[in-house]
Amino acid sequence: MIRAVARAATTTDAFNAVAEPRRRQILDLLAGGERPVNDLARLLGLTQPQVSKHLRVLRAVGAVDVRDEGRQRLYRLNGHALKPIYDWVTKYERSWSERFERLDVVLEELKDEERRDGES
Amino acid sequence: MIRAVARAATTTDAFNAVAEPRRRQILDLLAGGERPVNDLARLLGLTQPQVSKHLRVLRAVGAVDVRDEGRQRLYRLNGHALKPIYDWVTKYERSWSERFERLDVVLEELKDEERRDGES
DNA sequence: GAATCATATTCCCATATAGGCATGTGTCAA
DNA sequence: TTGACACATGCCTATATGGGAATATGATTC
């Protein structure tokens, strides 16, 4: 029985998983190809358990896949898990895109004209 | 003096702020124009304090601006705060974009050819 | 000034971390 | 079999929630 839902678990979805900067860094590294855990730990200056825990979260939301290679476990990026984030944030692209900003200027001018027409 | 850093505060950056679904919904509503708090509460089926708290977080990361209008406080979207998310996630677009997927197929074929050449 | 409306803040609680550290598990080599 | 190596997991602690409820603040109207 769930009693209280403080903050959603990091494993709830991609949004919560990548809120942690270290996990974004891990994904950025894996974008260059699959890597074993110790590689990631060394490159990021983290302890091995830290990396393993972060990878567990990333696995839970499907952002990485694993493959056994001898004693090593090679982690590989699975970018599909990030698509919901892309889809959501893309709606706001007009807020900073120059292309859209110019359109906004035009719309503002039209609005001003309407306002003047209404006053007359 | 900071003793332990469990999970980063929701007000740390946009990534942490929008990890909460309710806050994304609020931004989605504000994308349609500025709105008072009670409006948002009614549309989302939340209590007024809940909405005020979420808005406080969104304000902290610069995702919304406020304007006083009599007794009401009109909140307005500021999409610029979401640009870091867009910039980060866009790097992974090739993971699901058909356009890039076709490119991947070509690259795979080239890799296979190299492999066969190496064996001969 | 009093009552009312709109919003913000505070208090309390249960929860899920992230870090540090120790330890368990599985694989390879001698 | 025994080490040694690579990785995963468990335990402990302090922290920052998010929800609910009550209350404080601020502006408007009577």
CSV table of N, CA, C and O (backbone and C1' of nucleotides) in Angstrom, one decimal, chain A residues 7, chain B residues 8-14 16-17 23 56-61, chain D residues 16-17:
chain,number,residue,atom,x,y,z
A,7,ARG,N,8.7,12.5,-3.9
A,7,ARG,CA,9.2,12.8,-5.2
A,7,ARG,C,9.2,11.5,-6.0
A,7,ARG,O,9.5,10.5,-5.5
B,8,ALA,N,19.4,16.3,-6.0
B,8,ALA,CA,19.5,17.7,-6.2
B,8,ALA,C,18.1,18.3,-6.1
B,8,ALA,O,17.1,17.7,-6.4
B,9,ALA,N,18.1,19.6,-5.6
B,9,ALA,CA,16.9,20.3,-5.4
B,9,ALA,C,16.1,20.4,-6.8
B,9,ALA,O,16.8,20.5,-7.8
B,10,THR,N,14.8,20.5,-6.7
B,10,THR,CA,14.1,20.6,-7.9
B,10,THR,C,14.3,22.0,-8.6
B,10,THR,O,14.1,22.2,-9.8
B,11,THR,N,14.8,22.9,-7.7
B,11,THR,CA,15.1,24.3,-8.2
B,11,THR,C,16.5,24.5,-8.7
B,11,THR,O,16.9,25.6,-9.0
B,12,THR,N,17.2,23.4,-8.8
B,12,THR,CA,18.6,23.4,-9.2
B,12,THR,C,18.7,23.9,-10.7
B,12,THR,O,19.5,24.7,-11.0
B,13,ASP,N,17.9,23.3,-11.5
B,13,ASP,CA,17.9,23.6,-13.0
B,13,ASP,C,16.6,23.1,-13.6
B,13,ASP,O,15.8,22.5,-13.0
B,14,ALA,N,16.5,23.4,-14.9
B,14,ALA,CA,15.3,23.1,-15.6
B,14,ALA,C,15.1,21.6,-15.7
B,14,ALA,O,13.9,21.1,-15.6
B,16,ASN,N,15.7,19.3,-13.4
B,16,ASN,CA,15.1,18.8,-12.2
B,16,ASN,C,13.7,19.4,-12.1
B,16,ASN,O,12.8,18.7,-11.6
B,17,ALA,N,13.5,20.6,-12.5
B,17,ALA,CA,12.2,21.2,-12.4
B,17,ALA,C,11.1,20.5,-13.2
B,17,ALA,O,10.0,20.3,-12.7
B,23,ARG,N,4.3,19.9,-13.3
B,23,ARG,CA,5.0,21.1,-13.7
B,23,ARG,C,5.1,21.2,-15.2
B,23,ARG,O,4.9,22.3,-15.8
B,56,ARG,N,6.3,28.1,-7.8
B,56,ARG,CA,7.5,28.6,-7.1
B,56,ARG,C,8.7,28.0,-7.7
B,56,ARG,O,9.8,28.7,-7.9
B,57,VAL,N,8.7,26.7,-7.9
B,57,VAL,CA,9.8,26.0,-8.5
B,57,VAL,C,10.1,26.4,-9.9
B,57,VAL,O,11.2,26.7,-10.3
B,58,LEU,N,9.0,26.6,-10.7
B,58,LEU,CA,9.2,27.0,-12.1
B,58,LEU,C,9.8,28.4,-12.1
B,58,LEU,O,10.5,28.7,-13.0
B,59,ARG,N,9.4,29.2,-11.2
B,59,ARG,CA,9.9,30.6,-11.2
B,59,ARG,C,11.4,30.6,-10.8
B,59,ARG,O,12.2,31.3,-11.4
B,60,ALA,N,11.8,29.7,-9.9
B,60,ALA,CA,13.1,29.6,-9.5
B,60,ALA,C,14.1,29.2,-10.6
B,60,ALA,O,15.2,29.7,-10.6
B,61,VAL,N,13.6,28.5,-11.5
B,61,VAL,CA,14.5,28.1,-12.7
B,61,VAL,C,14.2,29.0,-13.9
B,61,VAL,O,14.7,28.7,-15.0
D,16,DA,P,18.7,19.9,1.4
D,16,DA,O5',17.5,19.6,0.4
D,16,DA,C5',17.8,18.9,-0.8
D,16,DA,C4',16.5,18.4,-1.4
D,16,DA,C3',15.3,19.4,-1.4
D,16,DA,O3',14.6,19.3,-2.7
D,16,DA,C1',14.7,17.5,-0.3
D,17,DT,P,13.7,20.4,-3.2
D,17,DT,O5',12.4,20.2,-2.2
D,17,DT,C5',11.1,19.8,-2.8
D,17,DT,C4',11.2,18.3,-3.1
D,17,DT,C3',9.8,17.8,-3.4
D,17,DT,O3',9.8,17.2,-4.7
D,17,DT,C1',10.8,16.6,-1.6
